[in-house]
Amino acid sequence: MASRPVHFIWMLDCSGSMGVNGKIGELNFAIREAIPEMQQAAQSNPAASLLVRAITFASGASWHVSEPTPVDRFSWEDVHIYGGTDMGAAFKLAAGALQTPPMPQRALPPVLALASDGQPTDDWRAGLRAIDATPWGKRAVRVAVAIGDDADKSMLKEFLGNPELEPLQAKNPRQLAAAIRWMSTAVVKDASTPKVDDGAKPATPLDVPSMTKGEDDIW
């Protein structure tokens, strides 16, 4: 049986505040270190083919990895800070990728993985409506991590689109690494497992990692 594609899209905050206390460097490190585990998670389900790309947002938004890349060939180039927090622009870019085409009809639900340490500075709700207006946006598995105490957790919860879901909270590098690892593995395993009823239903809550405080709470 031919494998069905699972599109995984990182949406990463590269605003100026991500430069404080080395957050952007820790985010780059966490994603790079999670790639081998992401590859293993994908290999465990040959019925699905994991394709990865990434969007960055700050003053505007752009594709950091524009082509859907098979995870076994995926590598990470560091992202860098460049301004504000135009999250709505990132949502609109993602919405364009969630249309059919370019998304194939036989794909499995995509994964939208959002990481942010602040509050959006543009019309993020218009961007979120653009995602919700696409068939694949409604079906997407959505996860989010709030980096530090200043992240707009109520907005991230609204992005998740499910009252039973909460964004992860990362207050230090160790917690960020754990969140990124979970988003790269448990979420991939869930999204890449064909469901008996593959209809357009919102994602159900997953078992999230325990993000307990540690001695190095610095953000």
mmCIF file of C-alpha atoms in Angstrom:
data_model
loop_
_atom_site.group_PDB
_atom_site.id
_atom_site.type_symbol
_atom_site.label_atom_id
_atom_site.label_comp_id
_atom_site.label_asym_id
_atom_site.label_seq_id
_atom_site.Cartn_x
_atom_site.Cartn_y
_atom_site.Cartn_z
ATOM 1 C CA MET A 1 0.000 0.000 0.000
ATOM 2 C CA ALA A 2 1.386 3.418 -0.934
ATOM 3 C CA SER A 3 2.139 5.712 1.984
ATOM 4 C CA ARG A 4 0.055 8.823 2.572
ATOM 5 C CA PRO A 5 1.775 12.176 3.138
ATOM 6 C CA VAL A 6 1.732 13.987 6.476
ATOM 7 C CA HIS A 7 2.731 17.642 6.145
ATOM 8 C CA PHE A 8 4.420 19.097 9.251
ATOM 9 C CA ILE A 9 4.799 22.888 9.363
ATOM 10 C CA TRP A 10 6.821 24.696 12.024
ATOM 11 C CA MET A 11 5.703 28.304 12.669
ATOM 12 C CA LEU A 12 8.474 29.989 14.632
ATOM 13 C CA ASP A 13 8.588 33.364 16.365
ATOM 14 C CA CYS A 14 11.765 35.227 15.394
ATOM 15 C CA SER A 15 10.860 38.568 16.997
ATOM 16 C CA GLY A 16 13.454 40.665 18.766
ATOM 17 C CA SER A 17 12.455 39.362 22.194
ATOM 18 C CA MET A 18 13.556 35.885 21.124
ATOM 19 C CA GLY A 19 17.101 37.218 21.326
ATOM 20 C CA VAL A 20 16.771 37.779 25.088
ATOM 21 C CA ASN A 21 18.529 35.162 27.235
ATOM 22 C CA GLY A 22 19.459 33.203 24.121
ATOM 23 C CA LYS A 23 15.953 31.914 23.400
ATOM 24 C CA ILE A 24 16.420 31.837 19.616
ATOM 25 C CA GLY A 25 19.626 29.835 19.988
ATOM 26 C CA GLU A 26 17.918 27.362 22.302
ATOM 27 C CA LEU A 27 15.026 27.007 19.851
ATOM 28 C CA ASN A 28 17.440 26.250 17.009
ATOM 29 C CA PHE A 29 19.289 23.732 19.188
ATOM 30 C CA ALA A 30 16.049 22.038 20.309
ATOM 31 C CA ILE A 31 14.762 21.575 16.759
ATOM 32 C CA ARG A 32 18.111 20.326 15.487
ATOM 33 C CA GLU A 33 18.415 17.814 18.321
ATOM 34 C CA ALA A 34 14.824 16.596 17.828
ATOM 35 C CA ILE A 35 15.252 15.745 14.134
ATOM 36 C CA PRO A 36 16.694 12.213 14.676
ATOM 37 C CA GLU A 37 13.796 11.350 16.997
ATOM 38 C CA MET A 38 11.356 12.817 14.499
ATOM 39 C CA GLN A 39 12.878 10.577 11.831
ATOM 40 C CA GLN A 40 12.527 7.530 14.083
ATOM 41 C CA ALA A 41 8.895 8.394 14.820
ATOM 42 C CA ALA A 42 8.192 8.599 11.102
ATOM 43 C CA GLN A 43 10.005 5.338 10.356
ATOM 44 C CA SER A 44 7.804 3.520 12.853
ATOM 45 C CA ASN A 45 4.793 4.056 10.581
ATOM 46 C CA PRO A 46 5.573 3.128 6.964
ATOM 47 C CA ALA A 47 1.951 3.848 5.996
ATOM 48 C CA ALA A 48 2.717 7.573 6.277
ATOM 49 C CA SER A 49 5.323 9.767 4.609
ATOM 50 C CA LEU A 50 6.375 12.751 6.762
ATOM 51 C CA LEU A 51 7.163 15.992 4.923
ATOM 52 C CA VAL A 52 8.584 18.922 6.902
ATOM 53 C CA ARG A 53 8.863 22.654 6.262
ATOM 54 C CA ALA A 54 9.049 25.822 8.341
ATOM 55 C CA ILE A 55 7.747 29.385 8.482
ATOM 56 C CA THR A 56 9.393 32.194 10.449
ATOM 57 C CA PHE A 57 7.638 35.375 11.503
ATOM 58 C CA ALA A 58 8.825 38.680 12.934
ATOM 59 C CA SER A 59 8.496 41.810 10.764
ATOM 60 C CA GLY A 60 6.448 39.919 8.208
ATOM 61 C CA ALA A 61 6.608 36.189 7.604
ATOM 62 C CA SER A 62 8.445 33.967 5.150
ATOM 63 C CA TRP A 63 9.136 30.342 4.363
ATOM 64 C CA HIS A 64 12.348 29.251 6.070
ATOM 65 C CA VAL A 65 11.988 25.808 4.467
ATOM 66 C CA SER A 66 9.576 26.235 1.575
ATOM 67 C CA GLU A 67 9.601 22.792 -0.020
ATOM 68 C CA PRO A 68 7.892 19.872 1.744
ATOM 69 C CA THR A 69 11.026 17.879 2.599
ATOM 70 C CA PRO A 70 11.015 14.151 3.415
ATOM 71 C CA VAL A 71 12.046 13.921 7.055
ATOM 72 C CA ASP A 72 14.868 11.490 6.301
ATOM 73 C CA ARG A 73 16.485 14.237 4.200
ATOM 74 C CA PHE A 74 15.545 17.121 6.480
ATOM 75 C CA SER A 75 18.265 19.222 8.120
ATOM 76 C CA TRP A 76 18.037 22.447 10.085
ATOM 77 C CA GLU A 77 19.469 25.845 9.176
ATOM 78 C CA ASP A 78 19.384 28.250 12.091
ATOM 79 C CA VAL A 79 16.724 30.964 12.197
ATOM 80 C CA HIS A 80 17.546 34.495 13.356
ATOM 81 C CA ILE A 81 15.657 37.396 14.924
ATOM 82 C CA TYR A 82 14.421 40.201 12.670
ATOM 83 C CA GLY A 83 11.757 42.421 14.272
ATOM 84 C CA GLY A 84 8.121 42.310 15.441
ATOM 85 C CA THR A 85 5.635 39.452 15.904
ATOM 86 C CA ASP A 86 3.566 39.234 12.718
ATOM 87 C CA MET A 87 1.959 35.916 13.549
ATOM 88 C CA GLY A 88 -1.094 36.600 11.387
ATOM 89 C CA ALA A 89 1.168 36.799 8.350
ATOM 90 C CA ALA A 90 2.568 33.376 9.238
ATOM 91 C CA PHE A 91 -0.942 31.959 9.539
ATOM 92 C CA LYS A 92 -1.815 33.276 6.089
ATOM 93 C CA LEU A 93 1.279 31.646 4.591
ATOM 94 C CA ALA A 94 0.325 28.358 6.218
ATOM 95 C CA ALA A 95 -3.260 28.712 4.974
ATOM 96 C CA GLY A 96 -1.999 28.938 1.402
ATOM 97 C CA ALA A 97 -0.221 25.612 1.855
ATOM 98 C CA LEU A 98 -3.353 23.979 3.285
ATOM 99 C CA GLN A 99 -5.423 24.411 0.138
ATOM 100 C CA THR A 100 -6.058 21.515 -2.242
ATOM 101 C CA PRO A 101 -3.999 21.899 -4.346
ATOM 102 C CA PRO A 102 -1.181 22.117 -3.343
ATOM 103 C CA MET A 103 -2.161 19.719 -0.553
ATOM 104 C CA PRO A 104 -3.031 16.329 -2.056
ATOM 105 C CA GLN A 105 -6.515 14.993 -1.387
ATOM 106 C CA ARG A 106 -5.234 11.678 -0.052
ATOM 107 C CA ALA A 107 -2.983 13.227 2.621
ATOM 108 C CA LEU A 108 -3.308 12.557 6.327
ATOM 109 C CA PRO A 109 -4.126 15.517 8.611
ATOM 110 C CA PRO A 110 -1.233 18.010 8.658
ATOM 111 C CA VAL A 111 0.546 19.209 11.793
ATOM 112 C CA LEU A 112 0.820 22.917 12.621
ATOM 113 C CA ALA A 113 3.456 23.466 15.323
ATOM 114 C CA LEU A 114 3.631 27.019 16.697
ATOM 115 C CA ALA A 115 6.313 28.445 19.012
ATOM 116 C CA SER A 116 6.151 32.014 20.351
ATOM 117 C CA ASP A 117 7.434 34.083 23.265
ATOM 118 C CA GLY A 118 5.256 37.195 22.906
ATOM 119 C CA GLN A 119 2.048 38.746 21.657
ATOM 120 C CA PRO A 120 1.139 39.142 17.972
ATOM 121 C CA THR A 121 1.656 42.618 16.531
ATOM 122 C CA ASP A 122 -0.595 42.179 13.489
ATOM 123 C CA ASP A 123 -4.127 40.911 12.831
ATOM 124 C CA TRP A 124 -3.550 37.328 13.897
ATOM 125 C CA ARG A 125 -7.263 36.534 13.999
ATOM 126 C CA ALA A 126 -7.559 37.271 10.264
ATOM 127 C CA GLY A 127 -4.717 34.829 9.697
ATOM 128 C CA LEU A 128 -6.338 32.228 11.916
ATOM 129 C CA ARG A 129 -9.603 32.622 10.030
ATOM 130 C CA ALA A 130 -7.666 31.977 6.817
ATOM 131 C CA ILE A 131 -6.404 28.681 8.258
ATOM 132 C CA ASP A 132 -9.857 27.719 9.503
ATOM 133 C CA ALA A 133 -11.356 28.473 6.088
ATOM 134 C CA THR A 134 -9.318 25.684 4.473
ATOM 135 C CA PRO A 135 -10.473 22.061 4.694
ATOM 136 C CA TRP A 136 -7.021 20.936 5.811
ATOM 137 C CA GLY A 137 -6.759 23.731 8.360
ATOM 138 C CA LYS A 138 -9.875 22.430 10.093
ATOM 139 C CA ARG A 139 -8.456 18.918 10.188
ATOM 140 C CA ALA A 140 -4.930 19.864 11.246
ATOM 141 C CA VAL A 141 -3.326 18.621 14.428
ATOM 142 C CA ARG A 142 -2.348 21.880 16.153
ATOM 143 C CA VAL A 143 0.211 22.216 18.922
ATOM 144 C CA ALA A 144 1.835 25.264 20.485
ATOM 145 C CA VAL A 145 4.536 26.127 22.999
ATOM 146 C CA ALA A 146 4.645 29.376 24.987
ATOM 147 C CA ILE A 147 8.289 30.336 25.481
ATOM 148 C CA GLY A 148 8.680 32.264 28.744
ATOM 149 C CA ASP A 149 6.090 34.119 30.818
ATOM 150 C CA ASP A 150 5.357 36.883 28.298
ATOM 151 C CA ALA A 151 3.829 34.650 25.617
ATOM 152 C CA ASP A 152 0.137 35.254 24.933
ATOM 153 C CA LYS A 153 -1.163 31.922 26.192
ATOM 154 C CA SER A 154 -4.832 32.811 25.643
ATOM 155 C CA MET A 155 -4.073 33.519 21.990
ATOM 156 C CA LEU A 156 -2.123 30.253 21.661
ATOM 157 C CA LYS A 157 -5.065 28.385 23.179
ATOM 158 C CA GLU A 158 -7.371 29.978 20.609
ATOM 159 C CA PHE A 159 -4.994 28.837 17.857
ATOM 160 C CA LEU A 160 -5.307 25.245 19.114
ATOM 161 C CA GLY A 161 -9.022 25.384 18.371
ATOM 162 C CA ASN A 162 -10.004 22.838 21.016
ATOM 163 C CA PRO A 163 -11.109 23.812 24.545
ATOM 164 C CA GLU A 164 -9.580 20.604 25.890
ATOM 165 C CA LEU A 165 -6.102 21.533 24.675
ATOM 166 C CA GLU A 166 -3.566 23.821 26.362
ATOM 167 C CA PRO A 167 -0.318 25.225 24.982
ATOM 168 C CA LEU A 168 2.871 23.870 26.481
ATOM 169 C CA GLN A 169 4.801 26.263 28.725
ATOM 170 C CA ALA A 170 8.594 26.391 28.431
ATOM 171 C CA LYS A 171 10.328 28.556 31.030
ATOM 172 C CA ASN A 172 13.870 27.383 30.448
ATOM 173 C CA PRO A 173 15.995 25.619 27.812
ATOM 174 C CA ARG A 174 15.324 22.162 29.268
ATOM 175 C CA GLN A 175 11.556 22.623 29.095
ATOM 176 C CA LEU A 176 11.787 24.043 25.567
ATOM 177 C CA ALA A 177 13.799 21.029 24.432
ATOM 178 C CA ALA A 178 11.209 18.695 25.990
ATOM 179 C CA ALA A 179 8.349 20.551 24.286
ATOM 180 C CA ILE A 180 10.013 20.505 20.873
ATOM 181 C CA ARG A 181 10.861 16.813 21.253
ATOM 182 C CA TRP A 182 7.238 15.999 22.095
ATOM 183 C CA MET A 183 5.916 18.094 19.206
ATOM 184 C CA SER A 184 8.328 16.269 16.897
ATOM 185 C CA THR A 185 7.548 12.719 18.035
ATOM 186 C CA ALA A 186 4.276 12.085 19.877
ATOM 187 C CA VAL A 187 2.401 14.502 17.655
ATOM 188 C CA VAL A 188 3.923 13.012 14.503
ATOM 189 C CA LYS A 189 2.976 9.495 15.618
ATOM 190 C CA ASP A 190 -0.606 10.580 16.246
ATOM 191 C CA ALA A 191 -0.967 12.478 12.975
ATOM 192 C CA SER A 192 0.624 9.745 10.877
ATOM 193 C CA THR A 193 -1.659 6.980 12.163
ATOM 194 C CA PRO A 194 -4.655 6.572 9.831
ATOM 195 C CA LYS A 195 -7.886 6.756 11.778
ATOM 196 C CA VAL A 196 -10.858 4.476 11.224
ATOM 197 C CA ASP A 197 -12.974 7.576 10.615
ATOM 198 C CA ASP A 198 -10.764 9.933 8.626
ATOM 199 C CA GLY A 199 -13.405 12.642 8.420
ATOM 200 C CA ALA A 200 -12.926 16.350 8.952
ATOM 201 C CA LYS A 201 -12.908 16.428 12.730
ATOM 202 C CA PRO A 202 -10.718 18.498 15.057
ATOM 203 C CA ALA A 203 -7.766 16.806 16.666
ATOM 204 C CA THR A 204 -8.324 15.143 20.015
ATOM 205 C CA PRO A 205 -6.109 15.892 23.033
ATOM 206 C CA LEU A 206 -2.825 14.020 23.256
ATOM 207 C CA ASP A 207 -0.906 12.994 26.351
ATOM 208 C CA VAL A 208 1.277 16.045 26.891
ATOM 209 C CA PRO A 209 4.582 15.989 28.756
ATOM 210 C CA SER A 210 4.838 17.266 32.317
ATOM 211 C CA MET A 211 6.489 20.683 32.141
ATOM 212 C CA THR A 212 7.514 21.062 35.761
ATOM 213 C CA LYS A 213 9.620 23.919 37.043
ATOM 214 C CA GLY A 214 13.335 23.499 37.494
ATOM 215 C CA GLU A 215 16.199 25.366 39.067
ATOM 216 C CA ASP A 216 17.060 27.062 35.792
ATOM 217 C CA ASP A 217 13.733 28.881 35.241
ATOM 218 C CA ILE A 218 15.146 31.932 33.458
ATOM 219 C CA TRP A 219 12.590 33.151 30.898
#
